[in-house]
PDB file of C-alpha atoms in Angstrom:
ATOM      1  CA  GLY S  30      -3.248  83.814   5.030  1.00  0.00           C
ATOM      2  CA  ALA S  31      -5.860  85.908   6.850  1.00  0.00           C
ATOM      3  CA  GLY S  32      -8.759  85.000   4.603  1.00  0.00           C
ATOM      4  CA  ALA S  33     -11.695  82.727   5.319  1.00  0.00           C
ATOM      5  CA  ILE S  34      -9.611  79.761   6.507  1.00  0.00           C
ATOM      6  CA  GLY S  35      -6.936  81.774   8.287  1.00  0.00           C
ATOM      7  CA  SER S  36      -9.446  83.925  10.134  1.00  0.00           C
ATOM      8  CA  HIS S  37     -10.886  80.788  11.758  1.00  0.00           C
ATOM      9  CA  VAL S  38      -7.499  79.104  12.312  1.00  0.00           C
ATOM     10  CA  ALA S  39      -5.837  82.063  14.064  1.00  0.00           C
ATOM     11  CA  PRO S  40      -8.201  82.254  17.082  1.00  0.00           C
ATOM     12  CA  GLY S  41      -7.793  78.513  17.545  1.00  0.00           C
ATOM     13  CA  LEU S  42      -4.006  78.896  17.590  1.00  0.00           C
ATOM     14  CA  ILE S  43      -4.250  81.650  20.184  1.00  0.00           C
ATOM     15  CA  ARG S  44      -6.406  79.395  22.357  1.00  0.00           C
ATOM     16  CA  LEU S  45      -3.747  76.675  22.049  1.00  0.00           C
ATOM     17  CA  GLY S  46      -1.136  79.104  23.361  1.00  0.00           C
ATOM     18  CA  ALA S  47       0.344  80.698  20.230  1.00  0.00           C
ATOM     19  CA  GLY S  48       1.762  84.126  21.027  1.00  0.00           C
ATOM     20  CA  THR S  49       2.228  83.457  24.742  1.00  0.00           C
ATOM     21  CA  GLY S  50       5.478  83.284  26.683  1.00  0.00           C
ATOM     22  CA  CYS S  51       8.375  83.806  24.290  1.00  0.00           C
ATOM     23  CA  GLY S  52       6.215  82.956  21.304  1.00  0.00           C
ATOM     24  CA  GLN S  53       4.677  85.155  18.644  1.00  0.00           C
ATOM     25  CA  LEU S  54       1.932  84.561  16.104  1.00  0.00           C
ATOM     26  CA  ASP S  55       2.627  86.166  12.729  1.00  0.00           C
ATOM     27  CA  ILE S  56      -0.312  86.682  10.360  1.00  0.00           C
ATOM     28  CA  VAL S  57       0.777  87.183   6.758  1.00  0.00           C
ATOM     29  CA  ASP S  58      -1.574  88.581   4.112  1.00  0.00           C
ATOM     30  CA  PRO S  59      -1.241  91.505   1.667  1.00  0.00           C
ATOM     31  CA  ASP S  60      -4.942  91.747   0.778  1.00  0.00           C
ATOM     32  CA  LEU S  61      -7.802  94.022   1.795  1.00  0.00           C
ATOM     33  CA  MET S  62     -11.013  92.923   3.494  1.00  0.00           C
ATOM     34  CA  MET S  63     -13.654  93.237   0.779  1.00  0.00           C
ATOM     35  CA  PRO S  64     -17.488  93.019   0.866  1.00  0.00           C
ATOM     36  CA  GLU S  65     -17.447  89.567  -0.765  1.00  0.00           C
ATOM     37  CA  ASN S  66     -15.339  88.263   2.145  1.00  0.00           C
ATOM     38  CA  LEU S  67     -17.983  88.965   4.795  1.00  0.00           C
ATOM     39  CA  GLY S  68     -20.029  85.809   4.233  1.00  0.00           C
ATOM     40  CA  ARG S  69     -17.311  83.432   5.423  1.00  0.00           C
ATOM     41  CA  HIS S  70     -14.841  85.496   7.468  1.00  0.00           C
ATOM     42  CA  THR S  71     -14.720  86.020  11.235  1.00  0.00           C
ATOM     43  CA  LEU S  72     -14.340  89.781  10.753  1.00  0.00           C
ATOM     44  CA  GLY S  73     -17.343  91.983   9.978  1.00  0.00           C
ATOM     45  CA  TYR S  74     -18.259  95.372   8.567  1.00  0.00           C
ATOM     46  CA  PRO S  75     -15.928  97.422  10.824  1.00  0.00           C
ATOM     47  CA  SER S  76     -12.966  95.775   9.035  1.00  0.00           C
ATOM     48  CA  LEU S  77     -14.077  96.544   5.470  1.00  0.00           C
ATOM     49  CA  PHE S  78     -11.323  97.885   3.197  1.00  0.00           C
ATOM     50  CA  LYS S  79      -8.699  97.388   5.879  1.00  0.00           C
ATOM     51  CA  ARG S  80      -5.711  95.090   5.489  1.00  0.00           C
ATOM     52  CA  LYS S  81      -6.806  91.626   6.538  1.00  0.00           C
ATOM     53  CA  ALA S  82      -3.603  90.882   8.447  1.00  0.00           C
ATOM     54  CA  GLU S  83      -3.834  94.123  10.419  1.00  0.00           C
ATOM     55  CA  ALA S  84      -7.573  93.902  11.095  1.00  0.00           C
ATOM     56  CA  LEU S  85      -7.409  90.265  12.234  1.00  0.00           C
ATOM     57  CA  SER S  86      -4.353  90.919  14.405  1.00  0.00           C
ATOM     58  CA  ALA S  87      -6.072  93.900  16.023  1.00  0.00           C
ATOM     59  CA  GLU S  88      -9.188  91.839  16.784  1.00  0.00           C
ATOM     60  CA  LEU S  89      -7.147  88.998  18.276  1.00  0.00           C
ATOM     61  CA  THR S  90      -5.167  91.452  20.389  1.00  0.00           C
ATOM     62  CA  ARG S  91      -8.416  92.995  21.608  1.00  0.00           C
ATOM     63  CA  GLN S  92      -9.728  89.595  22.674  1.00  0.00           C
ATOM     64  CA  PHE S  93      -6.408  88.215  23.948  1.00  0.00           C
ATOM     65  CA  PRO S  94      -4.342  91.229  25.078  1.00  0.00           C
ATOM     66  CA  PHE S  95      -1.556  89.120  26.604  1.00  0.00           C
ATOM     67  CA  SER S  96      -0.836  87.255  23.347  1.00  0.00           C
ATOM     68  CA  LYS S  97       1.731  88.643  20.914  1.00  0.00           C
ATOM     69  CA  VAL S  98       0.272  88.868  17.415  1.00  0.00           C
ATOM     70  CA  ARG S  99       2.155  90.553  14.576  1.00  0.00           C
ATOM     71  CA  PRO S 100       0.503  91.499  11.264  1.00  0.00           C
ATOM     72  CA  ARG S 101       2.674  91.242   8.183  1.00  0.00           C
ATOM     73  CA  VAL S 102       1.255  92.941   5.103  1.00  0.00           C
ATOM     74  CA  ALA S 103       3.446  91.191   2.568  1.00  0.00           C
ATOM     75  CA  ASN S 104       3.555  88.479  -0.047  1.00  0.00           C
ATOM     76  CA  VAL S 105       4.905  85.220   1.302  1.00  0.00           C
ATOM     77  CA  GLN S 106       7.731  85.057  -1.266  1.00  0.00           C
ATOM     78  CA  ASP S 107       9.099  88.346   0.078  1.00  0.00           C
ATOM     79  CA  LEU S 108       9.539  87.060   3.640  1.00  0.00           C
ATOM     80  CA  ARG S 109      13.126  85.916   4.068  1.00  0.00           C
ATOM     81  CA  ASP S 110      12.452  84.892   7.665  1.00  0.00           C
ATOM     82  CA  LEU S 111       9.330  82.828   6.913  1.00  0.00           C
ATOM     83  CA  PHE S 112      10.877  79.534   7.988  1.00  0.00           C
ATOM     84  CA  ARG S 113      12.391  80.813  11.219  1.00  0.00           C
ATOM     85  CA  ALA S 114       9.082  79.900  12.841  1.00  0.00           C
ATOM     86  CA  ASP S 115       8.371  76.659  14.693  1.00  0.00           C
ATOM     87  CA  LEU S 116       5.575  75.968  12.207  1.00  0.00           C
ATOM     88  CA  VAL S 117       4.282  77.583   9.022  1.00  0.00           C
ATOM     89  CA  ILE S 118       0.555  77.196   8.349  1.00  0.00           C
ATOM     90  CA  ASP S 119      -0.506  77.662   4.745  1.00  0.00           C
ATOM     91  CA  ALA S 120      -4.147  78.725   4.992  1.00  0.00           C
ATOM     92  CA  THR S 121      -4.167  80.643   1.714  1.00  0.00           C
ATOM     93  CA  GLY S 122      -6.471  78.182  -0.050  1.00  0.00           C
ATOM     94  CA  GLU S 123      -4.604  78.922  -3.298  1.00  0.00           C
ATOM     95  CA  GLU S 124      -2.795  76.010  -4.921  1.00  0.00           C
ATOM     96  CA  ILE S 125      -0.237  78.241  -6.634  1.00  0.00           C
ATOM     97  CA  ILE S 126       0.773  79.772  -3.283  1.00  0.00           C
ATOM     98  CA  SER S 127       0.867  76.341  -1.641  1.00  0.00           C
ATOM     99  CA  GLU S 128       3.238  75.075  -4.348  1.00  0.00           C
ATOM    100  CA  LEU S 129       5.363  78.193  -3.971  1.00  0.00           C
ATOM    101  CA  ILE S 130       5.708  77.664  -0.217  1.00  0.00           C
ATOM    102  CA  ASN S 131       6.478  73.984  -0.856  1.00  0.00           C
ATOM    103  CA  ALA S 132       9.206  74.914  -3.342  1.00  0.00           C
ATOM    104  CA  MET S 133      10.692  77.483  -0.957  1.00  0.00           C
ATOM    105  CA  ARG S 134      10.821  74.903   1.843  1.00  0.00           C
ATOM    106  CA  LEU S 135      12.599  72.362  -0.342  1.00  0.00           C
ATOM    107  CA  GLU S 136      15.015  74.805  -1.957  1.00  0.00           C
ATOM    108  CA  ARG S 137      16.165  76.158   1.409  1.00  0.00           C
ATOM    109  CA  GLU S 138      16.571  72.597   2.752  1.00  0.00           C
ATOM    110  CA  ILE S 139      15.238  73.386   6.195  1.00  0.00           C
ATOM    111  CA  ASP S 140      13.302  71.230   8.602  1.00  0.00           C
ATOM    112  CA  THR S 141      10.575  73.718   9.533  1.00  0.00           C
ATOM    113  CA  PRO S 142       7.251  71.915   9.012  1.00  0.00           C
ATOM    114  CA  VAL S 143       4.498  73.371   6.834  1.00  0.00           C
ATOM    115  CA  LEU S 144       0.850  72.547   7.501  1.00  0.00           C
ATOM    116  CA  HIS S 145      -1.253  73.090   4.378  1.00  0.00           C
ATOM    117  CA  VAL S 146      -4.988  73.590   5.003  1.00  0.00           C
ATOM    118  CA  ARG S 147      -7.501  73.743   2.155  1.00  0.00           C
ATOM    119  CA  ILE S 148     -11.154  73.547   1.178  1.00  0.00           C
ATOM    120  CA  ARG S 149     -12.005  71.262  -1.706  1.00  0.00           C
ATOM    121  CA  GLY S 150     -14.600  72.077  -4.334  1.00  0.00           C
ATOM    122  CA  ASN S 151     -17.624  73.945  -3.031  1.00  0.00           C
ATOM    123  CA  GLY S 152     -16.948  72.840   0.523  1.00  0.00           C
ATOM    124  CA  GLU S 153     -17.676  69.125   0.036  1.00  0.00           C
ATOM    125  CA  CYS S 154     -14.632  68.335   2.150  1.00  0.00           C
ATOM    126  CA  VAL S 155     -11.558  69.876   3.747  1.00  0.00           C
ATOM    127  CA  GLN S 156      -7.994  68.588   3.841  1.00  0.00           C
ATOM    128  CA  THR S 157      -4.763  69.122   5.730  1.00  0.00           C
ATOM    129  CA  PHE S 158      -1.288  68.053   4.668  1.00  0.00           C
ATOM    130  CA  TRP S 159       1.799  68.166   6.894  1.00  0.00           C
ATOM    131  CA  ALA S 160       5.055  68.551   4.952  1.00  0.00           C
ATOM    132  CA  GLN S 161       8.436  68.159   6.635  1.00  0.00           C
ATOM    133  CA  GLY S 162      11.760  66.827   5.446  1.00  0.00           C
ATOM    134  CA  ARG S 163      12.188  64.676   2.337  1.00  0.00           C
ATOM    135  CA  GLU S 164      11.543  61.163   3.582  1.00  0.00           C
ATOM    136  CA  LEU S 165       7.790  61.414   2.997  1.00  0.00           C
ATOM    137  CA  ALA S 166       5.759  63.280   0.397  1.00  0.00           C
ATOM    138  CA  CYS S 167       5.875  67.019  -0.231  1.00  0.00           C
ATOM    139  CA  PHE S 168       2.777  69.006  -1.219  1.00  0.00           C
ATOM    140  CA  ARG S 169       3.502  68.572  -4.945  1.00  0.00           C
ATOM    141  CA  CYS S 170       3.550  64.792  -4.442  1.00  0.00           C
ATOM    142  CA  LEU S 171      -0.260  64.919  -4.120  1.00  0.00           C
ATOM    143  CA  LEU S 172      -0.387  65.319  -7.915  1.00  0.00           C
ATOM    144  CA  GLN S 173       0.788  62.812 -10.512  1.00  0.00           C
ATOM    145  CA  ALA S 174       3.970  63.646 -12.401  1.00  0.00           C
ATOM    146  CA  ASP S 175       4.005  61.184 -15.305  1.00  0.00           C
ATOM    147  CA  HIS S 176       3.158  62.525 -18.774  1.00  0.00           C
ATOM    148  CA  LYS S 177      -0.058  60.554 -19.185  1.00  0.00           C
ATOM    149  CA  ASN S 178      -1.601  61.684 -15.885  1.00  0.00           C
ATOM    150  CA  TYR S 179       0.325  64.906 -15.324  1.00  0.00           C
ATOM    151  CA  ARG S 180      -1.118  67.002 -12.466  1.00  0.00           C
ATOM    152  CA  GLN S 181      -4.018  64.631 -11.905  1.00  0.00           C
ATOM    153  CA  GLU S 182      -4.678  63.913  -8.230  1.00  0.00           C
ATOM    154  CA  ARG S 183      -3.099  60.847  -6.685  1.00  0.00           C
ATOM    155  CA  PHE S 184      -5.997  60.709  -4.221  1.00  0.00           C
ATOM    156  CA  PRO S 185      -9.063  62.086  -6.031  1.00  0.00           C
ATOM    157  CA  VAL S 186     -11.881  63.111  -3.722  1.00  0.00           C
ATOM    158  CA  LEU S 187     -14.309  65.239  -5.757  1.00  0.00           C
ATOM    159  CA  LYS S 188     -16.836  63.474  -7.983  1.00  0.00           C
ATOM    160  CA  ALA S 189     -17.777  66.642  -9.874  1.00  0.00           C
ATOM    161  CA  GLU S 190     -16.058  69.820 -10.971  1.00  0.00           C
ATOM    162  CA  PRO S 191     -16.608  72.682  -8.495  1.00  0.00           C
ATOM    163  CA  GLN S 192     -18.983  75.450  -9.505  1.00  0.00           C
ATOM    164  CA  ARG S 193     -17.487  78.854 -10.204  1.00  0.00           C
ATOM    165  CA  LYS S 194     -19.185  82.234  -9.930  1.00  0.00           C
ATOM    166  CA  GLN S 195     -18.386  85.595 -11.457  1.00  0.00           C
ATOM    167  CA  LEU S 196     -18.396  88.832  -9.475  1.00  0.00           C
ATOM    168  CA  ALA S 197     -17.543  91.907 -11.536  1.00  0.00           C
ATOM    169  CA  CYS S 198     -14.171  91.152 -13.144  1.00  0.00           C
ATOM    170  CA  SER S 199     -13.152  88.344 -10.798  1.00  0.00           C
ATOM    171  CA  GLY S 200     -14.202  84.732 -10.368  1.00  0.00           C
ATOM    172  CA  PHE S 201     -14.546  82.806  -7.132  1.00  0.00           C
ATOM    173  CA  THR S 202     -15.541  79.390  -5.810  1.00  0.00           C
ATOM    174  CA  PRO S 203     -18.641  79.658  -3.601  1.00  0.00           C
ATOM    175  CA  TYR S 204     -18.903  77.697  -0.354  1.00  0.00           C
ATOM    176  CA  ALA S 205     -20.671  78.169   2.971  1.00  0.00           C
ATOM    177  CA  VAL S 206     -19.035  79.498   6.123  1.00  0.00           C
ATOM    178  CA  SER S 207     -19.121  75.946   7.508  1.00  0.00           C
ATOM    179  CA  ALA S 208     -16.274  75.030   5.113  1.00  0.00           C
ATOM    180  CA  PRO S 209     -13.563  77.300   6.580  1.00  0.00           C
ATOM    181  CA  MET S 210     -14.809  76.432  10.063  1.00  0.00           C
ATOM    182  CA  SER S 211     -14.371  72.726   9.261  1.00  0.00           C
ATOM    183  CA  ALA S 212     -10.955  73.379   7.734  1.00  0.00           C
ATOM    184  CA  ALA S 213      -9.871  75.229  10.869  1.00  0.00           C
ATOM    185  CA  ALA S 214     -11.176  72.425  13.082  1.00  0.00           C
ATOM    186  CA  LEU S 215      -9.163  69.826  11.151  1.00  0.00           C
ATOM    187  CA  CYS S 216      -6.092  72.061  11.314  1.00  0.00           C
ATOM    188  CA  ILE S 217      -6.422  72.438  15.078  1.00  0.00           C
ATOM    189  CA  GLU S 218      -6.874  68.670  15.410  1.00  0.00           C
ATOM    190  CA  VAL S 219      -3.488  68.174  13.723  1.00  0.00           C
ATOM    191  CA  MET S 220      -1.970  70.838  15.946  1.00  0.00           C
ATOM    192  CA  VAL S 221      -3.255  69.127  19.096  1.00  0.00           C
ATOM    193  CA  ASP S 222      -1.719  65.814  17.985  1.00  0.00           C
ATOM    194  CA  TRP S 223       1.602  67.507  17.236  1.00  0.00           C
ATOM    195  CA  LEU S 224       1.705  69.439  20.509  1.00  0.00           C
ATOM    196  CA  SER S 225       0.635  66.518  22.694  1.00  0.00           C
ATOM    197  CA  THR S 226       2.654  63.697  21.101  1.00  0.00           C
ATOM    198  CA  GLY S 227       5.169  65.392  18.803  1.00  0.00           C
ATOM    199  CA  ASN S 228       3.735  63.358  15.923  1.00  0.00           C
ATOM    200  CA  PRO S 229       1.399  64.936  13.309  1.00  0.00           C
ATOM    201  CA  SER S 230       0.578  61.547  11.722  1.00  0.00           C
ATOM    202  CA  PRO S 231      -1.483  60.913   9.696  1.00  0.00           C
ATOM    203  CA  ARG S 232       0.058  63.758   7.754  1.00  0.00           C
ATOM    204  CA  PHE S 233      -2.637  63.787   5.054  1.00  0.00           C
ATOM    205  CA  ARG S 234      -6.194  64.068   6.405  1.00  0.00           C
ATOM    206  CA  THR S 235      -9.560  64.482   4.710  1.00  0.00           C
ATOM    207  CA  ALA S 236     -12.853  65.384   6.396  1.00  0.00           C
ATOM    208  CA  PRO S 237     -15.949  65.343   4.139  1.00  0.00           C
ATOM    209  CA  SER S 238     -19.200  67.058   5.039  1.00  0.00           C
ATOM    210  CA  ALA S 239     -22.013  64.711   6.047  1.00  0.00           C
ATOM    211  CA  ASN S 240     -24.011  64.661   2.803  1.00  0.00           C
ATOM    212  CA  ALA S 241     -21.230  65.299   0.294  1.00  0.00           C
ATOM    213  CA  GLU S 242     -20.892  63.130  -2.803  1.00  0.00           C
ATOM    214  CA  VAL S 243     -17.168  62.449  -2.641  1.00  0.00           C
ATOM    215  CA  TYR S 244     -14.755  59.550  -2.950  1.00  0.00           C
ATOM    216  CA  THR S 245     -13.394  58.091   0.283  1.00  0.00           C
ATOM    217  CA  VAL S 246      -9.781  59.093   0.905  1.00  0.00           C
ATOM    218  CA  LYS S 247      -7.883  57.339   3.668  1.00  0.00           C
ATOM    219  CA  ASN S 248      -6.055  59.426   6.267  1.00  0.00           C
ATOM    220  CA  GLN S 249      -2.440  58.431   5.774  1.00  0.00           C
ATOM    221  CA  ASP S 250       1.244  59.311   5.636  1.00  0.00           C
ATOM    222  CA  VAL S 251       1.775  59.705   1.888  1.00  0.00           C
ATOM    223  CA  ARG S 252       4.856  58.118   0.378  1.00  0.00           C
ATOM    224  CA  ARG S 253       7.165  60.322  -1.625  1.00  0.00           C
ATOM    225  CA  LEU S 254       6.598  60.351  -5.378  1.00  0.00           C
ATOM    226  CA  GLU S 255       9.944  59.495  -6.983  1.00  0.00           C
ATOM    227  CA  THR S 256       9.083  61.448 -10.151  1.00  0.00           C
ATOM    228  CA  CYS S 257       7.867  64.524  -8.261  1.00  0.00           C
ATOM    229  CA  PRO S 258       9.254  67.652  -9.989  1.00  0.00           C
ATOM    230  CA  ALA S 259       9.611  69.390  -6.613  1.00  0.00           C
ATOM    231  CA  CYS S 260      11.249  66.808  -4.336  1.00  0.00           C
ATOM    232  CA  GLY S 261      11.909  63.746  -6.509  1.00  0.00           C
ATOM    233  CA  SER S 262      15.182  64.929  -7.970  1.00  0.00           C
ATOM    234  CA  LYS S 263      17.195  64.472  -4.755  1.00  0.00           C
ATOM    235  CA  ASP S 264      17.899  61.438  -2.652  1.00  0.00           C
ATOM    236  CA  VAL S 265      16.302  61.083   0.807  1.00  0.00           C
TER     237      VAL S 265
END
């Protein structure tokens, strides 16, 4: 994703060495840069109505000309080579896409890790979740699967429903630019742990903003949910 979260994550990855040597940083996003994106994106007016993946890749190449950055204007489900990477970062901020990527990872039975990065509510907190293998939880395991509590959060963090706004024919969840910046910072923190020690634990991390009214959620390695409809049907 090359939206608000991805636009802040990508420069951090470049600064960690992504795209150098034999490596390459792929940025996947089919969408256009629209006026409503300007308030929380790293790109500005010169990128309006351009493909986000192409505009962000061009800006990163301008700043870091020796790094290899490839834009991919495509939907993630159409990329057959998605999991040939060393790491897939889901910075889409869309739960339906996150569950799709999770399902693709499990169905193909590969060991490529996926780092999900998301903003909760109106920016009250940000979260990362590292999914790899079947021994521990998958992304869908963060929601209950029993009939009584179906799709309720196992680790609730928000005390109130997020506010939604309407712009023309589309709705959106408003949050300040500090939210994607915080999400990117937490993502990079996980990356540093993984690169320096080989261990991304704790795989599930939550970072609330200073004055947010949220429940405390412990940073932890989440156990697999046996009744999970995505990963619970197969043995470890």
